[in-house]
CSV table of C-alpha atoms in Angstrom, one decimal:
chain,number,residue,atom,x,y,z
A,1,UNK,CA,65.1,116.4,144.9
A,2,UNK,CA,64.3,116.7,141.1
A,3,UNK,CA,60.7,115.0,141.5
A,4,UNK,CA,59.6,116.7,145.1
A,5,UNK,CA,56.6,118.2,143.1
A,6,UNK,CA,55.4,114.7,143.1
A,7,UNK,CA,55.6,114.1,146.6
A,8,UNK,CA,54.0,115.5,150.3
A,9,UNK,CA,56.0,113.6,153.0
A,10,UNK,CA,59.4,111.6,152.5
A,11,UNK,CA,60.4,109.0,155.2
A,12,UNK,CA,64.1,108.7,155.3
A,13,UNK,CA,65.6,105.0,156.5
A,14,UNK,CA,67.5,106.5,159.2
A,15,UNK,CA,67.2,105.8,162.3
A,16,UNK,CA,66.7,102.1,164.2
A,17,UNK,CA,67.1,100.5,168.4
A,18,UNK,CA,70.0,99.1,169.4
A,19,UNK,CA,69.5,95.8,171.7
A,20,UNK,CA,69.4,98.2,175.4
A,21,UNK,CA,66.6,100.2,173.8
A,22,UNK,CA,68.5,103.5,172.7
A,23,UNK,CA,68.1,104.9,169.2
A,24,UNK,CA,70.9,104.9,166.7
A,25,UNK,CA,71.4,107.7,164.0
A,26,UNK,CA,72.0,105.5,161.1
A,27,UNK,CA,71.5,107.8,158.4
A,28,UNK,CA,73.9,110.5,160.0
A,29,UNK,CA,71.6,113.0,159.7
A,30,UNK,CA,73.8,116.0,160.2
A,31,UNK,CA,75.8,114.8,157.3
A,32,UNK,CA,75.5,114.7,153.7
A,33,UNK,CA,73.0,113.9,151.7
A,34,UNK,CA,70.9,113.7,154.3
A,35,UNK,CA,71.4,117.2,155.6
A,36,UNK,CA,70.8,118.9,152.0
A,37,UNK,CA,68.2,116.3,151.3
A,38,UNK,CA,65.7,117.6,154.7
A,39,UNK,CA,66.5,121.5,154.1
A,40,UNK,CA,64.7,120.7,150.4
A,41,UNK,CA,62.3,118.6,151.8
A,42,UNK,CA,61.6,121.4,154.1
A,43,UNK,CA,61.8,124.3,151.3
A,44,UNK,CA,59.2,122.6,149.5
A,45,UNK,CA,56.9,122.0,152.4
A,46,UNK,CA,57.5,118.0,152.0
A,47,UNK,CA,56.9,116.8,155.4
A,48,UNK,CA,59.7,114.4,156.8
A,49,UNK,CA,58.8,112.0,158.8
A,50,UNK,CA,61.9,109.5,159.3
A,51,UNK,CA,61.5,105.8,159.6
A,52,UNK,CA,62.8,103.9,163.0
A,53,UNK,CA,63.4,100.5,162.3
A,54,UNK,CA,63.7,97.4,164.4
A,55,UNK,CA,63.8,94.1,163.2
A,56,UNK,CA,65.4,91.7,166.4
A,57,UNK,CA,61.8,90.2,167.7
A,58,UNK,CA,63.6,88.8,170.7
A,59,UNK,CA,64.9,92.5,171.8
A,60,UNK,CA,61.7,94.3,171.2
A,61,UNK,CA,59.8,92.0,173.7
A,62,UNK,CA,62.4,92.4,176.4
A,63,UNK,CA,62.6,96.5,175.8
A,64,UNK,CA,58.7,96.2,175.0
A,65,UNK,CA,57.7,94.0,177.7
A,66,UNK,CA,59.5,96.0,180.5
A,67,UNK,CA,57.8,99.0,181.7
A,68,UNK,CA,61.3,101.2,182.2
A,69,UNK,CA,62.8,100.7,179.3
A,70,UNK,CA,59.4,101.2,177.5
A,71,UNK,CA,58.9,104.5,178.6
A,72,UNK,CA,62.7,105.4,177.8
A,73,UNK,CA,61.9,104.4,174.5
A,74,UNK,CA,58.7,106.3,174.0
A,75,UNK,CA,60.5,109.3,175.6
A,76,UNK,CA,63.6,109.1,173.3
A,77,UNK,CA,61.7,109.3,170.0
A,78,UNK,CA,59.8,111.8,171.5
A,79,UNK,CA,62.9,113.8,172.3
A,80,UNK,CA,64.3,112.8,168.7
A,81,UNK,CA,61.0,114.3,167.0
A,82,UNK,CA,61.1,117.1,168.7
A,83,UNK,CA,64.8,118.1,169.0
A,84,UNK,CA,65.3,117.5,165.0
A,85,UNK,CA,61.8,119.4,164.4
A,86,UNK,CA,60.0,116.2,162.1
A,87,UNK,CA,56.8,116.3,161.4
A,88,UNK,CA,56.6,113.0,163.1
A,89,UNK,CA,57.7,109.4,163.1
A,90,UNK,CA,57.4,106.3,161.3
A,91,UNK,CA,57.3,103.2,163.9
A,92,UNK,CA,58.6,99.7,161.4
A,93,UNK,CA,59.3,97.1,163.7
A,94,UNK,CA,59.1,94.1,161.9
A,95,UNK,CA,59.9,90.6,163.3
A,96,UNK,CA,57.5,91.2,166.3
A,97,UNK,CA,56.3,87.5,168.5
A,98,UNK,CA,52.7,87.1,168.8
A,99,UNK,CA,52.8,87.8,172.5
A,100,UNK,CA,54.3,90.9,172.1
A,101,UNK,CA,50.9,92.3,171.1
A,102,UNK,CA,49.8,94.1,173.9
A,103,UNK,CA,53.3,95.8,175.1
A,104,UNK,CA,53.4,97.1,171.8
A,105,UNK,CA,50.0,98.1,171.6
A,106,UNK,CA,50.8,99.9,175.3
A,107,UNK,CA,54.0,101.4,173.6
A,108,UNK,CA,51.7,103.0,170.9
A,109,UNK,CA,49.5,104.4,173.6
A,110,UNK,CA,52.7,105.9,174.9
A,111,UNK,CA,54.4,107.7,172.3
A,112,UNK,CA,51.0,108.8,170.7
A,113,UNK,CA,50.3,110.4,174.2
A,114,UNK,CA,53.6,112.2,174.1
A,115,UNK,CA,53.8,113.4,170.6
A,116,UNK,CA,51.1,115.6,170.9
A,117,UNK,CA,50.7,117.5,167.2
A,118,UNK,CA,53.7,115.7,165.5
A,119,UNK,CA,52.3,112.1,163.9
A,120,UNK,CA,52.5,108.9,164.6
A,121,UNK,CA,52.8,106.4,161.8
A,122,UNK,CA,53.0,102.4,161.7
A,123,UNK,CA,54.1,100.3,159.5
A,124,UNK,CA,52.1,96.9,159.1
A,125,UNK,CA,52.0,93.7,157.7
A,126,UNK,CA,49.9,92.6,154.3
A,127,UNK,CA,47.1,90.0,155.6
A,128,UNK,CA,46.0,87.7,153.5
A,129,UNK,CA,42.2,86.6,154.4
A,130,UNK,CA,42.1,83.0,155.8
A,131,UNK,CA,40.4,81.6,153.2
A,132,UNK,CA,43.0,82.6,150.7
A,133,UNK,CA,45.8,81.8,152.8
A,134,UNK,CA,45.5,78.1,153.1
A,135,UNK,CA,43.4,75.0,151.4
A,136,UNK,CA,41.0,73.3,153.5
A,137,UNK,CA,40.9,73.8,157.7
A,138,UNK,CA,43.4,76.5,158.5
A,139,UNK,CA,46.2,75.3,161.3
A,140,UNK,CA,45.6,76.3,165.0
A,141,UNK,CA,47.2,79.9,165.7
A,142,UNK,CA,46.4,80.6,161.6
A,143,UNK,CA,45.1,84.2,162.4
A,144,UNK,CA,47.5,85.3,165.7
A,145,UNK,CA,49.3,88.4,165.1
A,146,UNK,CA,51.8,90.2,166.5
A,147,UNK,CA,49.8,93.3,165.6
A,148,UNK,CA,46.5,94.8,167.3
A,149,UNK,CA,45.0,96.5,164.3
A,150,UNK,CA,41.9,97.7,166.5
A,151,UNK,CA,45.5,100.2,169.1
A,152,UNK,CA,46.9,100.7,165.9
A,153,UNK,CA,43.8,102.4,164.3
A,154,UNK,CA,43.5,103.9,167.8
A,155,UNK,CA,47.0,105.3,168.6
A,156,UNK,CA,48.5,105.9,164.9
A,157,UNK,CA,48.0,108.9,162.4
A,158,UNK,CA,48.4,107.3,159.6
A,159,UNK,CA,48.9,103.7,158.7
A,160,UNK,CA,51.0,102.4,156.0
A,161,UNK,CA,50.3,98.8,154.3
A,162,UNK,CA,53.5,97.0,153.3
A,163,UNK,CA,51.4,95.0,150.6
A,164,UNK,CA,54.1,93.8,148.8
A,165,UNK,CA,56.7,90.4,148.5
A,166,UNK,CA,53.1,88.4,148.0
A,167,UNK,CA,54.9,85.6,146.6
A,168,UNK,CA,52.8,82.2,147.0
A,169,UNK,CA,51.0,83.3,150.1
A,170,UNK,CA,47.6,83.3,148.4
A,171,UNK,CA,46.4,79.9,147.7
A,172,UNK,CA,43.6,80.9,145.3
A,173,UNK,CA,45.5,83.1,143.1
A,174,UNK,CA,48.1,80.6,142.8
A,175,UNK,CA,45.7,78.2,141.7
A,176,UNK,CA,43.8,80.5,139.1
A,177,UNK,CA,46.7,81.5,137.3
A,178,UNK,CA,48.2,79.3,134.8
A,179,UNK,CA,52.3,78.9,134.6
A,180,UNK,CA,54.5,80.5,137.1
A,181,UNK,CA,53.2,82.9,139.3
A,182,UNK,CA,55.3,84.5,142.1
A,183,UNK,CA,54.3,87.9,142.1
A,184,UNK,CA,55.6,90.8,144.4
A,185,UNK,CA,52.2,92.7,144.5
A,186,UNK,CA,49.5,91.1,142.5
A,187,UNK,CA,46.4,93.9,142.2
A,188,UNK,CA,43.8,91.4,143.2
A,189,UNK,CA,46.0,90.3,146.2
A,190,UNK,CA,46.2,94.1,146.9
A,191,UNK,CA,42.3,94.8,147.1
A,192,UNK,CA,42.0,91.4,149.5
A,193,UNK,CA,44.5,93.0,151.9
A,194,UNK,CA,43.1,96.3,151.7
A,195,UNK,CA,39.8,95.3,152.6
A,196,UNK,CA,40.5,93.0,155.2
A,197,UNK,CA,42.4,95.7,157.0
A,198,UNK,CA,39.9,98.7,156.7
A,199,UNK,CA,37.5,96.3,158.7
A,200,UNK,CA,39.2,97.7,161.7
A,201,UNK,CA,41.6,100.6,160.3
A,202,UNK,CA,40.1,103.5,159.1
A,203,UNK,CA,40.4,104.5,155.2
A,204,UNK,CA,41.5,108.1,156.0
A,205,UNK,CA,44.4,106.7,157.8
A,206,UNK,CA,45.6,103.7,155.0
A,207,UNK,CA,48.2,104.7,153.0
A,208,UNK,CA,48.8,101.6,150.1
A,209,UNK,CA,52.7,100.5,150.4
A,210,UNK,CA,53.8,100.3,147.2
A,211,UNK,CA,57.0,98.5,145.5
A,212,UNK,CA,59.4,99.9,142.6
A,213,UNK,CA,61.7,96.2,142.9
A,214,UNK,CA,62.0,92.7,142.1
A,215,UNK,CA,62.8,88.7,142.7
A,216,UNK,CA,64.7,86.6,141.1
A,217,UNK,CA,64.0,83.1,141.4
A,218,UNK,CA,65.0,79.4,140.9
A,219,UNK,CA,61.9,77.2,139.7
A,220,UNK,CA,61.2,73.8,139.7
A,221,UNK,CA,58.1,72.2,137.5
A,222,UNK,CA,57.1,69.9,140.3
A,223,UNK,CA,55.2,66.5,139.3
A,224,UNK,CA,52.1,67.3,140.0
A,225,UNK,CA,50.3,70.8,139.4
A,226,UNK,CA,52.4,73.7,140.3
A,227,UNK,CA,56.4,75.0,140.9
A,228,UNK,CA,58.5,75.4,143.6
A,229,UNK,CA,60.5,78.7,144.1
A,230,UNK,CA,64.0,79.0,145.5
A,231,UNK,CA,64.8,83.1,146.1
A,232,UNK,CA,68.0,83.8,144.6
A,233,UNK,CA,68.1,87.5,145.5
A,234,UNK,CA,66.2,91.3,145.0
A,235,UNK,CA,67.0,93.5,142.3
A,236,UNK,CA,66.2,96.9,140.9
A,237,UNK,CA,64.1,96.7,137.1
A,238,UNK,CA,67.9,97.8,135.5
A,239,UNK,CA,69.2,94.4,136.1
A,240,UNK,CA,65.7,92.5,134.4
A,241,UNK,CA,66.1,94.8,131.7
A,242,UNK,CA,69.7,94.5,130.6
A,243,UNK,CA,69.1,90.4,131.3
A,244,UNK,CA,66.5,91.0,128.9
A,245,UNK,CA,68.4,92.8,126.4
A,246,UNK,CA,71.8,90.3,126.7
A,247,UNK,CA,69.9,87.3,125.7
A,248,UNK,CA,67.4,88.7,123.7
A,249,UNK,CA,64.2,88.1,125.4
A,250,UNK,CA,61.4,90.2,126.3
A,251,UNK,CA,59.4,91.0,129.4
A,252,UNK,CA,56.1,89.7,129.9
A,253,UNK,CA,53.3,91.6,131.5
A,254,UNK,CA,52.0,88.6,133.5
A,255,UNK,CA,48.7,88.2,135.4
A,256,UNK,CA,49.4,89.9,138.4
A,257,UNK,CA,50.0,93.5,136.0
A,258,UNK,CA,54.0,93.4,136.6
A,259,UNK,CA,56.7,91.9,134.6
A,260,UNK,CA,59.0,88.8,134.0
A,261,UNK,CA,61.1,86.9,132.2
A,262,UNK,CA,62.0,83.0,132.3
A,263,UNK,CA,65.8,81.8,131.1
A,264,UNK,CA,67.4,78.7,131.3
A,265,UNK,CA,70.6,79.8,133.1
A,266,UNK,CA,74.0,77.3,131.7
A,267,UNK,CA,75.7,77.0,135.3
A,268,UNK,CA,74.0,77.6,138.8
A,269,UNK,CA,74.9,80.8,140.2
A,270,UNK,CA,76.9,80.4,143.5
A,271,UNK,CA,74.9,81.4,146.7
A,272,UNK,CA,76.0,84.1,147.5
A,273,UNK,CA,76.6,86.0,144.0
A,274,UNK,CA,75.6,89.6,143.4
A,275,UNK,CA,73.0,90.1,140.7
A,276,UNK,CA,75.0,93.2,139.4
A,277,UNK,CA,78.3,90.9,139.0
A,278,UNK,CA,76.7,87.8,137.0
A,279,UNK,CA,79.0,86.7,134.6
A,280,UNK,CA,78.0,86.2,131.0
A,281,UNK,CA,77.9,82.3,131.5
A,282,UNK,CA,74.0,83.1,132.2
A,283,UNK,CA,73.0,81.6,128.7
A,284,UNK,CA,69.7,80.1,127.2
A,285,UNK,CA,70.5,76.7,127.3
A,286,UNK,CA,68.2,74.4,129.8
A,287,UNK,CA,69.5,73.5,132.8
A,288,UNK,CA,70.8,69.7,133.5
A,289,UNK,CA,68.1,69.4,136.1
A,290,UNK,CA,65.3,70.9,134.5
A,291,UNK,CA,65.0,73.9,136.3
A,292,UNK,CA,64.3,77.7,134.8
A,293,UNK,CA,64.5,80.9,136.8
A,294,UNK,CA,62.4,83.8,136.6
A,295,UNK,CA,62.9,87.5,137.1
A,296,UNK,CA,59.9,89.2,138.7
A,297,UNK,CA,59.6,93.2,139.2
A,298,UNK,CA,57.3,95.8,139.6
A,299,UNK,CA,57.4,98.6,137.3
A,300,UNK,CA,55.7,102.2,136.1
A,301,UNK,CA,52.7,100.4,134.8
A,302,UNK,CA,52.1,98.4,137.8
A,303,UNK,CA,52.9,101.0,140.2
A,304,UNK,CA,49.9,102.9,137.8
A,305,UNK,CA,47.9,100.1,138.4
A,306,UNK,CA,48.2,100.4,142.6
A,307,UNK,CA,47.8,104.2,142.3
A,308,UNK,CA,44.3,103.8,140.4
A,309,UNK,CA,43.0,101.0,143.3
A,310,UNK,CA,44.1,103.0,146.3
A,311,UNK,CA,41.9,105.7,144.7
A,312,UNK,CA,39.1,103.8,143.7
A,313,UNK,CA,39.4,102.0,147.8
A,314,UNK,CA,39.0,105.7,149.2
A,315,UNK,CA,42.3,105.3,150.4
A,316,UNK,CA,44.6,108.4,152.3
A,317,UNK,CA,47.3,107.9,149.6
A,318,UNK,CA,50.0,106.0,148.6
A,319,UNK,CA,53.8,105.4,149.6
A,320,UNK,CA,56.6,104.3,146.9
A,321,UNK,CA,58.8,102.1,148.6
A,322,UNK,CA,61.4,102.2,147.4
A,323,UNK,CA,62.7,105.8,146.1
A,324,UNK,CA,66.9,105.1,145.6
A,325,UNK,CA,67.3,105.7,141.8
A,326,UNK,CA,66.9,102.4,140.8
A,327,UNK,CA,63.2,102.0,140.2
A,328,UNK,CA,61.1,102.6,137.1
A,329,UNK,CA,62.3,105.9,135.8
A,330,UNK,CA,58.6,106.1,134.1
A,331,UNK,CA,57.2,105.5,138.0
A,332,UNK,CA,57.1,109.7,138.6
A,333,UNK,CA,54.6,109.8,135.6
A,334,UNK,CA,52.5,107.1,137.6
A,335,UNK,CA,52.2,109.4,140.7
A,336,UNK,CA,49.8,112.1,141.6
A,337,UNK,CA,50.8,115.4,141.5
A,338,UNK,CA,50.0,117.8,144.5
């Protein structure tokens, strides 16, 4: 609430489909924070739109894909919209099959015909062009998507790029940038993505999805040119930065704009440790097999960064994902006022 100056619409991560199609209140809306956090929001003339998330693939094509429980669905977020007076809703449903295209595409058609003056907004994948995606001929089914950008330009108010957790999908970038390079949004991947996408989305609806987060990875210096990563887990810039600070090291602004740093951790960390719980044994001795691992993160600088391109794209705006506390505290310096 201290930094609603900064922004014109929050999207709270609050409501998502259970596997018959009906919409579960995750957030607990009625209940603190979440209750205090809208009436600001509201005060301020911040518009909320939450976020309904769905991430089973195999569930959304059966709901999808089936006319009755389609419609239920598009009337039940209409009736949610409407009953908790948002100012519209955000549709994330990640996981989609490729043949679940066009009942999705018919479920946008749906809800945007029903919400009348309240918004639909879509959440969609970063696409990497083709030619930057693989060496050589691309693999049958290389550019099959479970989206239709062409009914989501049609059918959505606004659009929101997820373009981050790049990692090694661009071929080319990987190959022009010397050392290890794993980045989570990389500016020059950015501007690929962006313009790829407006050749069927309108700029006035793009909204540039941008990260506040990092990776932490395993690497290993492979025998001929270039690494392989193993993802050890996500982490907010604190954890980098008191890393940094324990052993002494400091961050690197790399080539993609964002940050790392490389150690040499003494013993493995166990599978299924918590970043926040590391024990001290992380030391900067090299590793018996060779491997390093590198922390990777997105801070005020490269948030900065994203602001100036979606500017300079002619872009609607941008969307800071995530706001929980534990980004950047510099990142509200980064962002436009209203």
């Amino acid at each position: 609430m201290e930094h609603f100056d900064v922004l014109t619409e929050v999207n709270p991560f609050g409501y998502s489909v259970k596997s018959n199609g009906t919409i579960a209140d995750t957030m607990k809306v009625h209940e603190e924070p979440w209750a205090s956090f809208i009436a600001a929001a509201r005060a301020k003339k911040i518009r909320v739109i939450p976020t309904l998330m769905w991430s089973n693939g195999a569930d959304i094509h059966r709901i999808l894909s089936n006319t009755e429980t389609r419609i239920n669905l598009e009337d039940s977020i209409t009736a949610l919209v409407n009953g908790e007076e948002y100012d519209g809703i955000e549709i994330d449903f990640e996981g989609k099959y490729a043949e679940t295209r066009p009942y999705f595409s018919t479920f946008l058609r749906g809800l945007y015909q029903r919400m009348g003056k309240k918004w639909v907004m879509c959440d969609i994948e970063p696409r990497t062009p083709i030619s930057s995606r693989y060496e050589g001929t691309p693999p049958k089914g290389a550019g099959e998507y479970a989206n239709d950008y062409s009914a989501i330009n049609k059918y959505c108010d606004r659009v929101k790029i997820m373009a981050y957790d790049q990692g090694s999908i661009d071929v080319k970038l990987n190959a022009a940038n010397f050392g290890p390079y794993i980045p989570i949004a990389d500016s020059t991947w950015v501007e690929k993505v962006v313009n790829l996408t407006a050749q069927t989305i309108l700029k006035k609806k793009l909204v540039l999805g941008i990260p506040t987060y990092g990776y932490e990875y395993n690497v290993t210096s492979l025998s001929e040119d270039g690494y392989r990563y193993t993802l050890q887990w996500a982490f907010n810039p604190r954890y980098a930065l008191d890393l940094a600070k324990e052993f002494n090291l400091t961050p690197v602004r790399n080539f993609a704009g964002e940050l790392n740093i490389t150690y040499f951790p003494a013993v493995p960390p166990p599978p299924d440790a918590n970043p926040l719980d590391l024990p001290k044994a992380l030391a900067q001795t090299t590793a018996s097999d060779g491997t390093f691992n590198i922390a990777w993160w997105s801070d005020a600088k490269a948030i900065a960064e994203k602001v100036a391109l979606a500017r300079k794209l002619g872009l609607r705006g941008v969307a800071i994902f995530k706001i929980d506390g534990g980004g950047d505290p510099a990142l509200w310096e980064a962002l436009p006022r209203r």
